[in-house]
Short mmCIF file of C-alpha atoms in Angstrom, two decimals:
data_model
loop_
_atom_site.label_atom_id
_atom_site.label_comp_id
_atom_site.label_asym_id
_atom_site.label_seq_id
_atom_site.Cartn_x
_atom_site.Cartn_y
_atom_site.Cartn_z
CA MET B 972 218.28 86.93 141.81
CA THR B 973 220.90 84.88 143.89
CA ALA B 974 220.00 84.24 147.87
CA ALA B 975 221.71 86.49 150.54
CA PHE B 976 224.27 84.81 152.59
CA ASP B 977 226.26 85.88 155.64
CA LYS B 978 229.16 83.41 155.58
CA LEU B 979 231.55 83.39 152.84
CA LEU B 980 234.54 80.32 152.50
CA ILE B 981 237.47 81.88 150.45
CA ALA B 982 238.73 78.51 148.11
CA ASN B 983 242.02 80.06 147.83
CA ARG B 984 245.65 81.13 149.59
CA GLY B 985 248.12 83.53 149.82
CA GLU B 986 247.45 87.42 149.64
CA ILE B 987 244.42 87.16 147.86
CA ALA B 988 242.48 85.08 150.85
CA VAL B 989 243.64 88.27 152.89
CA ARG B 990 242.29 90.50 150.28
CA VAL B 991 239.27 88.87 149.71
CA ILE B 992 238.86 88.29 153.84
CA ARG B 993 239.28 91.96 154.66
CA ALA B 994 236.69 93.12 151.79
CA ALA B 995 234.37 90.56 153.30
CA GLN B 996 234.53 91.09 157.14
CA GLU B 997 234.17 95.09 155.88
CA LEU B 998 230.23 93.99 154.41
CA GLY B 999 229.74 92.29 157.81
CA LEU B 1000 230.16 89.04 156.61
CA LYS B 1001 231.83 86.25 158.36
CA THR B 1002 235.08 84.27 156.38
CA VAL B 1003 236.52 80.71 156.29
CA ALA B 1004 239.55 80.31 155.04
CA VAL B 1005 240.37 76.93 153.58
CA TYR B 1006 244.44 76.05 154.23
CA SER B 1007 246.61 72.86 153.36
CA ASP B 1008 249.45 71.38 155.68
CA ALA B 1009 251.81 74.22 154.20
CA ASP B 1010 249.38 77.21 155.20
CA ALA B 1011 248.48 76.14 158.82
CA GLN B 1012 249.92 79.58 160.26
CA SER B 1013 249.33 81.71 157.39
CA LEU B 1014 247.81 85.34 157.80
CA ALA B 1015 244.72 84.33 156.03
CA VAL B 1016 244.39 81.29 158.33
CA GLN B 1017 244.63 84.34 161.33
CA MET B 1018 242.66 86.47 160.22
CA ALA B 1019 239.51 84.76 159.03
CA ASP B 1020 236.52 84.17 161.33
CA GLU B 1021 236.92 79.95 160.87
CA ALA B 1022 239.72 78.04 159.57
CA VAL B 1023 239.24 74.76 157.85
CA ARG B 1024 242.13 72.06 156.77
CA ILE B 1025 241.26 70.87 153.18
CA GLY B 1026 244.71 68.70 152.97
CA PRO B 1027 248.41 68.10 152.30
CA ALA B 1028 250.57 70.47 151.00
CA HIS B 1029 250.28 69.64 147.00
CA ALA B 1030 247.84 71.95 145.81
CA SER B 1031 246.30 68.87 144.00
CA LYS B 1032 244.79 67.34 147.16
CA SER B 1033 244.08 70.87 148.69
CA TYR B 1034 243.55 73.74 146.93
CA LEU B 1035 242.82 71.91 143.62
CA SER B 1036 240.33 69.47 145.30
CA ALA B 1037 236.58 70.37 144.64
CA ASP B 1038 235.53 67.90 147.30
CA ALA B 1039 237.74 69.20 149.81
CA ILE B 1040 236.74 72.54 149.57
CA LEU B 1041 233.25 71.71 148.84
CA GLN B 1042 233.17 69.62 152.26
CA ALA B 1043 235.01 72.22 154.20
CA ALA B 1044 231.76 74.72 153.16
CA ALA B 1045 229.61 71.91 154.40
CA HIS B 1046 231.33 71.77 157.93
CA SER B 1047 231.71 75.74 158.31
CA GLY B 1048 227.92 76.29 157.13
CA ALA B 1049 229.41 78.87 154.56
CA GLY B 1050 226.95 80.00 152.01
CA ALA B 1051 229.01 81.18 149.38
CA VAL B 1052 232.20 80.01 147.79
CA HIS B 1053 234.60 83.38 146.63
CA PRO B 1054 237.27 81.11 144.38
CA GLY B 1055 240.07 84.05 144.05
CA TYR B 1056 242.48 83.64 141.14
CA GLY B 1057 244.08 80.66 140.00
CA PHE B 1058 243.19 77.10 141.16
CA LEU B 1059 239.60 76.13 141.08
CA SER B 1060 238.64 79.83 139.83
CA GLU B 1061 238.12 79.48 136.08
CA ASN B 1062 236.58 76.15 136.49
CA ALA B 1063 232.99 75.69 135.33
CA ASP B 1064 232.65 72.39 136.60
CA PHE B 1065 233.63 73.58 140.09
CA ALA B 1066 231.32 76.49 140.09
CA ALA B 1067 228.39 73.95 139.02
CA ARG B 1068 229.54 71.47 141.82
CA VAL B 1069 229.16 74.85 144.31
CA GLU B 1070 226.06 75.84 142.88
CA ALA B 1071 224.57 72.24 143.14
CA ALA B 1072 225.45 72.42 146.91
CA GLY B 1073 223.22 75.13 147.32
CA LEU B 1074 226.00 77.66 147.45
CA VAL B 1075 226.64 80.97 146.05
CA PHE B 1076 229.73 80.80 143.37
CA VAL B 1077 230.91 84.64 143.92
CA GLY B 1078 231.51 84.72 140.04
CA PRO B 1079 229.94 84.32 136.59
CA THR B 1080 227.74 81.06 135.58
CA PRO B 1081 229.07 77.96 135.06
CA HIS B 1082 227.91 78.53 131.55
CA ALA B 1083 229.83 81.88 131.14
CA ILE B 1084 232.82 80.66 132.06
CA ARG B 1085 232.68 77.72 129.52
CA THR B 1086 231.37 80.25 126.91
CA MET B 1087 234.09 82.63 127.66
CA GLY B 1088 236.46 79.85 126.89
CA ASP B 1089 235.64 80.01 123.36
CA LYS B 1090 236.56 82.46 121.00
CA ALA B 1091 233.53 81.46 118.91
CA ALA B 1092 231.51 84.08 121.42
CA ALA B 1093 233.65 86.92 120.88
CA MET B 1094 233.41 86.39 117.05
CA LYS B 1095 230.04 86.02 117.21
CA ALA B 1096 230.02 89.15 119.10
CA GLY B 1097 231.97 91.50 116.33
CA VAL B 1098 235.16 91.63 118.42
CA PRO B 1099 238.22 91.32 116.61
CA THR B 1100 240.24 88.41 117.76
CA VAL B 1101 243.89 86.78 116.95
CA PRO B 1102 243.97 84.05 114.42
CA GLY B 1103 243.54 80.97 115.93
CA SER B 1104 241.67 77.41 116.54
CA ALA B 1105 238.00 77.47 116.83
CA GLY B 1106 238.29 75.78 120.25
CA VAL B 1107 240.48 73.12 122.18
CA VAL B 1108 242.92 71.25 120.25
CA SER B 1109 243.03 67.35 120.96
CA ASP B 1110 246.33 66.41 120.29
CA ALA B 1111 249.71 67.35 118.45
CA GLY B 1112 249.06 66.00 115.08
CA VAL B 1113 245.69 67.98 114.92
CA ALA B 1114 247.85 71.15 116.17
CA VAL B 1115 250.08 70.62 113.50
CA GLU B 1116 247.33 70.63 110.81
CA LEU B 1117 245.71 73.72 112.23
CA ALA B 1118 248.93 75.24 112.29
CA ARG B 1119 249.54 75.22 108.74
CA ASP B 1120 246.31 77.60 107.96
CA ILE B 1121 246.83 80.05 111.09
CA GLY B 1122 250.50 80.34 110.10
CA TYR B 1123 253.88 80.28 112.44
CA PRO B 1124 255.18 81.38 114.87
CA ILE B 1125 252.19 80.25 117.03
CA MET B 1126 251.21 80.00 120.59
CA ILE B 1127 249.49 77.08 122.54
CA LYS B 1128 247.52 78.15 125.06
CA ALA B 1129 245.71 76.90 128.40
CA SER B 1130 242.15 77.07 127.95
CA ALA B 1131 241.21 76.84 132.04
CA GLY B 1132 243.69 79.55 133.49
CA GLY B 1133 245.91 82.27 132.82
CA GLY B 1134 248.71 84.05 134.83
CA GLY B 1135 251.27 82.63 131.82
CA ARG B 1136 251.08 78.94 132.43
CA GLY B 1137 250.13 76.35 130.45
CA ILE B 1138 251.78 78.78 127.41
CA ARG B 1139 254.34 78.23 124.85
CA VAL B 1140 255.50 79.50 121.59
CA ALA B 1141 256.56 77.63 118.82
CA HIS B 1142 258.13 78.46 115.48
CA ASP B 1143 258.07 75.16 113.14
CA GLU B 1144 256.42 71.69 113.28
CA ALA B 1145 258.96 70.16 115.31
CA GLU B 1146 259.11 72.55 117.77
CA LEU B 1147 255.09 72.40 118.33
CA ARG B 1148 254.72 68.73 118.60
CA GLN B 1149 257.43 69.17 121.56
CA GLN B 1150 255.86 72.39 123.15
CA PHE B 1151 252.29 71.00 123.18
CA ALA B 1152 253.17 68.18 125.16
CA THR B 1153 254.53 70.67 127.67
CA ALA B 1154 251.88 72.93 127.38
CA THR B 1155 249.30 70.25 128.19
CA ALA B 1156 251.06 69.00 131.25
CA GLU B 1157 251.71 72.38 132.77
CA ALA B 1158 248.11 73.34 132.25
CA GLN B 1159 247.11 69.96 133.81
CA ALA B 1160 249.28 70.46 136.79
CA ALA B 1161 247.99 74.32 137.42
CA PHE B 1162 244.31 73.99 136.63
CA GLY B 1163 243.33 70.53 136.66
CA ASN B 1164 242.58 70.50 133.11
CA GLY B 1165 245.10 69.95 130.11
CA GLU B 1166 242.82 71.65 127.52
CA VAL B 1167 244.83 74.09 125.24
CA TYR B 1168 244.41 76.00 122.10
CA LEU B 1169 246.38 77.63 119.41
CA GLU B 1170 246.55 81.18 118.34
CA ARG B 1171 249.04 82.96 116.48
CA PHE B 1172 251.73 84.85 118.17
CA ILE B 1173 252.51 88.63 117.19
CA ARG B 1174 255.91 89.28 117.35
CA LYS B 1175 255.96 93.06 119.18
CA ALA B 1176 252.76 93.63 121.00
CA ARG B 1177 251.79 95.21 123.89
CA HIS B 1178 249.16 93.64 126.67
CA ILE B 1179 246.17 95.48 127.19
CA GLU B 1180 243.12 94.09 129.35
CA VAL B 1181 239.60 95.97 130.08
CA GLN B 1182 237.95 95.17 133.87
CA ILE B 1183 234.50 95.06 133.51
CA LEU B 1184 231.71 94.14 136.33
CA GLY B 1185 228.37 92.80 135.46
CA ASP B 1186 225.19 91.87 137.55
CA GLY B 1187 223.75 89.36 135.04
CA GLN B 1188 221.35 92.65 133.30
CA ARG B 1189 224.19 95.09 133.07
CA VAL B 1190 227.50 95.51 132.62
CA VAL B 1191 230.16 98.39 133.11
CA HIS B 1192 233.62 98.97 132.64
CA CYS B 1193 236.24 100.15 134.64
CA PHE B 1194 238.91 101.33 131.65
CA GLU B 1195 241.97 99.53 130.76
CA ARG B 1196 245.36 98.22 132.34
CA GLU B 1197 248.63 97.71 130.71
CA CYS B 1198 250.37 94.26 131.64
CA SER B 1199 253.35 94.26 128.86
CA LEU B 1200 256.04 93.99 131.24
CA GLN B 1201 256.24 90.17 131.39
CA ARG B 1202 258.82 87.26 131.91
CA ARG B 1203 257.98 84.19 130.49
CA ARG B 1204 254.06 85.18 129.59
CA GLN B 1205 253.65 85.94 133.26
CA LYS B 1206 253.34 89.13 134.25
CA VAL B 1207 255.64 91.35 136.71
CA TRP B 1208 254.75 94.89 136.73
CA GLU B 1209 251.35 96.81 135.80
CA GLU B 1210 249.76 99.90 135.27
CA ALA B 1211 246.75 101.84 134.83
CA PRO B 1212 245.73 103.21 132.85
CA SER B 1213 247.77 102.50 129.55
CA ALA B 1214 250.09 105.20 128.30
CA ALA B 1215 250.30 103.94 124.77
CA ILE B 1216 246.78 104.54 123.45
CA ASP B 1217 244.66 107.56 122.85
CA ALA B 1218 241.30 108.52 123.54
CA ALA B 1219 239.69 106.99 120.78
CA THR B 1220 241.17 103.82 121.06
CA ARG B 1221 240.11 103.60 124.47
CA ALA B 1222 236.65 103.93 124.18
CA ALA B 1223 236.53 101.29 120.97
CA LEU B 1224 238.73 98.89 123.15
CA CYS B 1225 236.73 99.39 126.32
CA GLU B 1226 233.43 99.32 124.00
CA SER B 1227 234.28 96.07 122.77
CA ALA B 1228 234.46 94.66 125.90
CA LEU B 1229 231.32 95.64 127.12
CA ARG B 1230 229.89 94.18 123.81
CA LEU B 1231 231.36 90.59 124.55
CA ALA B 1232 230.42 91.05 128.06
CA SER B 1233 226.77 91.70 127.81
CA ALA B 1234 226.49 89.13 125.15
CA VAL B 1235 226.71 86.38 127.84
CA ALA B 1236 224.84 88.13 130.25
CA TYR B 1237 228.26 88.36 132.42
CA CYS B 1238 227.71 88.57 136.55
CA GLY B 1239 230.52 89.28 138.56
CA ALA B 1240 234.36 90.51 138.04
CA GLY B 1241 235.90 90.07 134.78
CA THR B 1242 239.32 90.88 132.62
CA LEU B 1243 238.92 90.98 128.77
CA GLU B 1244 242.45 90.66 127.39
CA TYR B 1245 243.84 92.06 124.31
CA LEU B 1246 246.93 92.46 122.33
CA TYR B 1247 247.27 95.89 120.61
CA ASP B 1248 249.67 96.97 117.83
CA ASP B 1249 251.63 100.10 118.53
CA ASP B 1250 251.84 100.87 114.58
CA THR B 1251 248.40 99.68 113.21
CA ARG B 1252 247.03 100.92 116.67
CA GLU B 1253 244.76 97.40 116.15
CA PHE B 1254 243.70 95.20 119.22
CA PHE B 1255 242.84 91.79 119.26
CA PHE B 1256 240.99 89.91 121.87
CA ILE B 1257 242.84 86.62 123.00
CA GLU B 1258 240.94 85.35 126.03
CA MET B 1259 238.33 86.68 129.39
CA ASN B 1260 239.38 85.86 132.72
CA THR B 1261 236.44 85.21 134.27
CA ARG B 1262 237.68 86.03 137.62
CA ILE B 1263 239.32 88.74 140.03
CA GLN B 1264 242.71 89.45 138.67
CA VAL B 1265 246.03 89.54 140.37
CA GLU B 1266 246.68 93.28 139.05
CA HIS B 1267 242.96 94.54 139.85
CA PRO B 1268 244.12 96.99 142.73
CA ILE B 1269 245.44 99.46 140.23
CA THR B 1270 242.03 100.00 138.48
CA GLU B 1271 240.81 100.39 142.09
CA MET B 1272 243.36 102.87 142.81
CA VAL B 1273 242.47 105.08 139.54
CA THR B 1274 238.61 104.71 139.68
CA GLY B 1275 237.91 104.71 143.51
CA ILE B 1276 235.76 101.39 143.49
CA ASP B 1277 236.84 98.28 145.26
CA LEU B 1278 236.13 95.37 143.10
CA VAL B 1279 236.07 92.69 145.45
CA LYS B 1280 233.09 94.32 148.04
CA GLU B 1281 231.54 94.68 144.35
CA MET B 1282 231.93 91.46 143.74
CA LEU B 1283 230.29 90.26 146.58
CA ARG B 1284 227.58 92.68 146.65
CA ILE B 1285 226.66 91.26 143.07
CA ALA B 1286 226.88 87.71 145.04
CA LEU B 1287 224.36 88.92 147.61
CA GLY B 1288 221.64 89.46 144.89
CA GLN B 1289 222.18 93.22 144.85
CA PRO B 1290 221.93 94.74 141.41
CA LEU B 1291 225.02 96.45 139.98
CA ARG B 1292 225.14 99.93 141.77
CA LEU B 1293 227.91 101.74 139.25
CA LYS B 1294 226.33 103.81 136.33
CA GLN B 1295 229.08 103.62 133.53
CA GLU B 1296 229.36 107.70 133.03
CA ASP B 1297 230.12 107.85 136.90
CA ILE B 1298 233.13 105.92 136.65
CA ARG B 1299 236.07 108.00 136.03
CA LEU B 1300 239.73 107.74 135.11
CA ALA B 1301 241.79 109.83 137.87
CA GLY B 1302 245.62 109.67 137.89
CA ALA B 1303 248.18 107.04 136.93
CA ALA B 1304 248.95 103.74 139.17
CA ILE B 1305 251.46 101.13 138.82
CA GLU B 1306 251.87 97.55 140.70
CA VAL B 1307 254.93 95.80 140.85
CA ARG B 1308 254.74 91.67 141.90
CA ILE B 1309 257.33 90.95 144.48
CA ASN B 1310 257.77 87.35 144.34
CA ALA B 1311 259.86 85.03 146.53
CA GLU B 1312 263.21 84.47 143.55
CA ASN B 1313 266.72 85.63 142.75
CA ALA B 1314 266.47 87.52 139.83
CA ALA B 1315 270.05 87.44 139.71
CA LYS B 1316 270.00 83.49 139.52
CA ASN B 1317 267.35 82.99 136.44
CA PHE B 1318 264.59 83.56 139.11
CA MET B 1319 265.25 80.75 141.44
CA PRO B 1320 262.70 80.18 143.76
CA SER B 1321 263.29 81.58 147.08
CA PRO B 1322 260.90 79.83 149.96
CA GLY B 1323 261.83 79.95 153.43
CA LEU B 1324 261.77 82.16 156.34
CA VAL B 1325 260.63 85.88 156.46
CA THR B 1326 262.74 87.11 159.49
CA ARG B 1327 261.93 90.96 158.60
CA LEU B 1328 258.96 92.94 157.01
CA ALA B 1329 258.98 96.36 156.78
CA VAL B 1330 256.28 98.04 154.53
CA PRO B 1331 256.28 101.33 153.15
CA GLY B 1332 253.57 104.25 153.55
CA GLY B 1333 252.73 107.76 152.56
CA PRO B 1334 250.36 109.14 150.51
CA GLY B 1335 249.23 106.87 147.53
CA VAL B 1336 250.90 103.80 148.34
CA ARG B 1337 249.36 100.02 149.40
CA PHE B 1338 251.16 97.03 149.74
CA ASP B 1339 248.70 93.63 149.39
CA THR B 1340 250.67 90.81 150.97
CA LEU B 1341 250.45 87.06 152.52
CA MET B 1342 253.74 88.44 154.54
CA PHE B 1343 254.33 89.38 158.03
CA ALA B 1344 257.75 89.21 160.16
CA GLY B 1345 258.29 85.36 161.18
CA CYS B 1346 256.04 83.48 158.22
CA ASN B 1347 256.83 80.85 156.15
CA VAL B 1348 256.49 81.04 152.69
CA PRO B 1349 256.36 77.50 151.11
CA ALA B 1350 257.50 75.85 148.30
CA TYR B 1351 254.82 74.73 146.97
CA TYR B 1352 253.10 77.28 145.42
CA ASP B 1353 253.45 80.55 143.28
CA SER B 1354 256.40 82.25 144.17
CA LEU B 1355 254.31 85.47 144.71
CA LEU B 1356 254.60 86.88 148.31
CA GLY B 1357 253.00 90.77 147.44
CA LYS B 1358 251.96 93.34 145.52
CA LEU B 1359 253.62 97.02 146.51
CA ILE B 1360 250.25 99.37 144.60
CA VAL B 1361 251.19 103.35 144.04
CA HIS B 1362 248.80 106.12 142.76
CA ASP B 1363 249.79 109.84 141.84
CA SER B 1364 248.37 112.53 140.03
CA ASP B 1365 250.17 111.31 136.27
CA ARG B 1366 252.46 108.33 135.38
CA ALA B 1367 255.58 110.25 135.83
CA ALA B 1368 254.74 111.19 139.47
CA ALA B 1369 253.43 107.74 140.22
CA LEU B 1370 256.64 106.02 138.99
CA ALA B 1371 258.78 108.52 141.59
CA ARG B 1372 256.38 107.36 144.19
CA MET B 1373 256.71 104.00 143.26
CA ARG B 1374 260.75 104.45 143.24
CA ARG B 1375 260.40 105.74 146.62
CA ALA B 1376 258.12 103.40 148.28
CA LEU B 1377 260.39 100.41 146.85
CA GLY B 1378 263.74 102.00 148.39
CA GLU B 1379 261.46 101.29 151.70
CA LEU B 1380 260.09 97.98 151.35
CA ARG B 1381 262.17 95.85 153.29
CA VAL B 1382 261.75 91.87 153.19
CA GLU B 1383 264.95 89.96 154.93
CA GLY B 1384 265.33 86.37 154.96
CA ILE B 1385 264.60 85.28 151.59
CA HIS B 1386 265.35 86.50 148.62
CA THR B 1387 262.90 88.86 146.22
CA THR B 1388 262.42 90.50 143.06
CA ILE B 1389 262.71 94.10 144.92
CA PRO B 1390 266.23 95.02 143.00
CA LEU B 1391 264.85 93.80 139.72
CA HIS B 1392 261.92 96.60 140.09
CA ARG B 1393 264.37 98.98 141.35
CA ALA B 1394 266.54 98.57 138.24
CA LEU B 1395 263.41 98.86 136.41
CA CYS B 1396 262.33 101.93 137.98
CA ASP B 1397 266.02 103.59 136.69
CA ASP B 1398 265.38 102.63 132.72
CA ALA B 1399 264.61 105.29 130.12
CA GLU B 1400 262.91 103.14 128.37
CA VAL B 1401 260.27 101.99 131.17
CA ALA B 1402 260.05 105.50 132.17
CA ALA B 1403 259.05 106.58 128.14
CA ALA B 1404 256.68 103.57 128.76
CA ALA B 1405 258.61 102.25 125.49
CA PHE B 1406 258.06 98.47 125.45
CA HIS B 1407 256.29 95.50 124.76
CA THR B 1408 255.39 92.18 125.98
CA GLY B 1409 259.03 90.89 124.68
CA PHE B 1410 260.81 94.14 126.15
CA LEU B 1411 261.68 92.53 129.56
CA GLU B 1412 263.28 89.11 128.88
CA GLN B 1413 265.50 91.41 126.11
CA TRP B 1414 266.26 94.06 128.84
CA LEU B 1415 267.20 91.26 131.52
CA ALA B 1416 269.88 89.72 128.91
CA ALA B 1417 270.98 93.09 128.71
CA HIS B 1418 271.22 94.35 132.31
CA PRO B 1419 272.28 91.10 134.17
CA LEU B 1420 271.45 92.29 138.33
CA ALA B 1421 274.30 91.55 140.74
CA GLU B 1422 273.80 89.29 143.06
CA PRO B 1423 271.70 90.58 145.98
CA ALA B 1424 273.23 90.03 149.67
CA ALA B 1425 272.56 86.45 151.31
CA PRO B 1426 269.04 86.23 153.40
CA VAL B 1427 269.39 87.44 157.02
CA PRO B 1428 269.79 84.14 159.17
CA ALA B 1429 266.31 82.54 160.25
CA SER B 1430 267.52 82.88 164.38
CA THR B 1431 266.82 86.62 164.01
CA ALA B 1432 263.26 86.13 163.29
CA GLU B 1433 260.82 88.27 164.95
CA LYS B 1434 257.16 87.12 165.14
CA VAL B 1435 254.30 88.99 165.22
CA PRO B 1436 251.33 87.95 167.44
CA ALA B 1437 248.39 85.67 165.52
#
């Protein structure tokens, strides 16, 4: 049983830091934000009970520095560390160092993180997997040899993380040699770990994932999400539940996730990701994210379960409160990611000052964000500004609610992906859920977006009190 704690350090930034702070404070925990020089005035810093500087703007010297984070924990007297997503969240060595320092890591054990990074665990548990390498691949020469058996096209994927980073597709040997170096470099930059593995690329597949919670003794699932609308393998739009699968497939999919998570005595929140073939109704396990996901709110909306609070309760040593038979699906939810990017100019990053923010409201609408009017969006990190989430009785109603909420959402001073999502809401194929993981890039090629108006000058900024 994990020892209790009363102060939590959040080893992350942006909207997920804000999300964790809110959940912790509702449970009566004191919170400690960490920040780089670029985030000194961030919303998370303003909201937390304490804040500790951990280094300069570059992530390698701040949010990816285990030394700096552990020093901040010691300085603040925090008893636990929540890693959020990205950065060090799936770094088993970091989790081990947190535990060695006498702190609680809010997530699975280092052993579970390492085990779930290897598809051998899935194969042992009898969960179907996409053909690929048995483990990490050391160099391009080894990759070429393995690819002869696996077959092309082939994906090169980062073993230490997700979010679409460190993933490249090669269609032949020459491309594999070239892309291998790119994928390993990107994985090293994003996660501090350049290890990769290989996997056969399924040309038209849906991305469906299962949310689970475990306390090391028992595991439950919270049904599935579909994340097939992606650009360059980064999720853009997510839904719960998937409109593509029937009840029998849903039951088989969720049961396989439970079987695999139970095999490693999983503790905390985790997501098992699958590729699903519409034609054959087959699903293949591809990876487990041993952390909270960006898209977790849609699961919260359709189940009524606060996943972040449940993570914290488990870390506090409380047994899992939920029984599988009590977890029910209610309605449908959609989440769209609002990024600081100009989609009309090949998603060019658009950092800068947010001069105005108007957030939509009404029943079934939620906006998880790092923004406030007058905040600065730095150029050093992922472009995610926030997530607009809606819930309603069914998918058609949720889509109508999303269309209305996007009409109310206003972000001025920088470009965002709001126009993209408004266009997707009006697309007939999206309305019919007739998409796959390659759909969005094909759609973008066929539906060029109009150049949005220039951002409002910074001189009109309205600041909110800290």
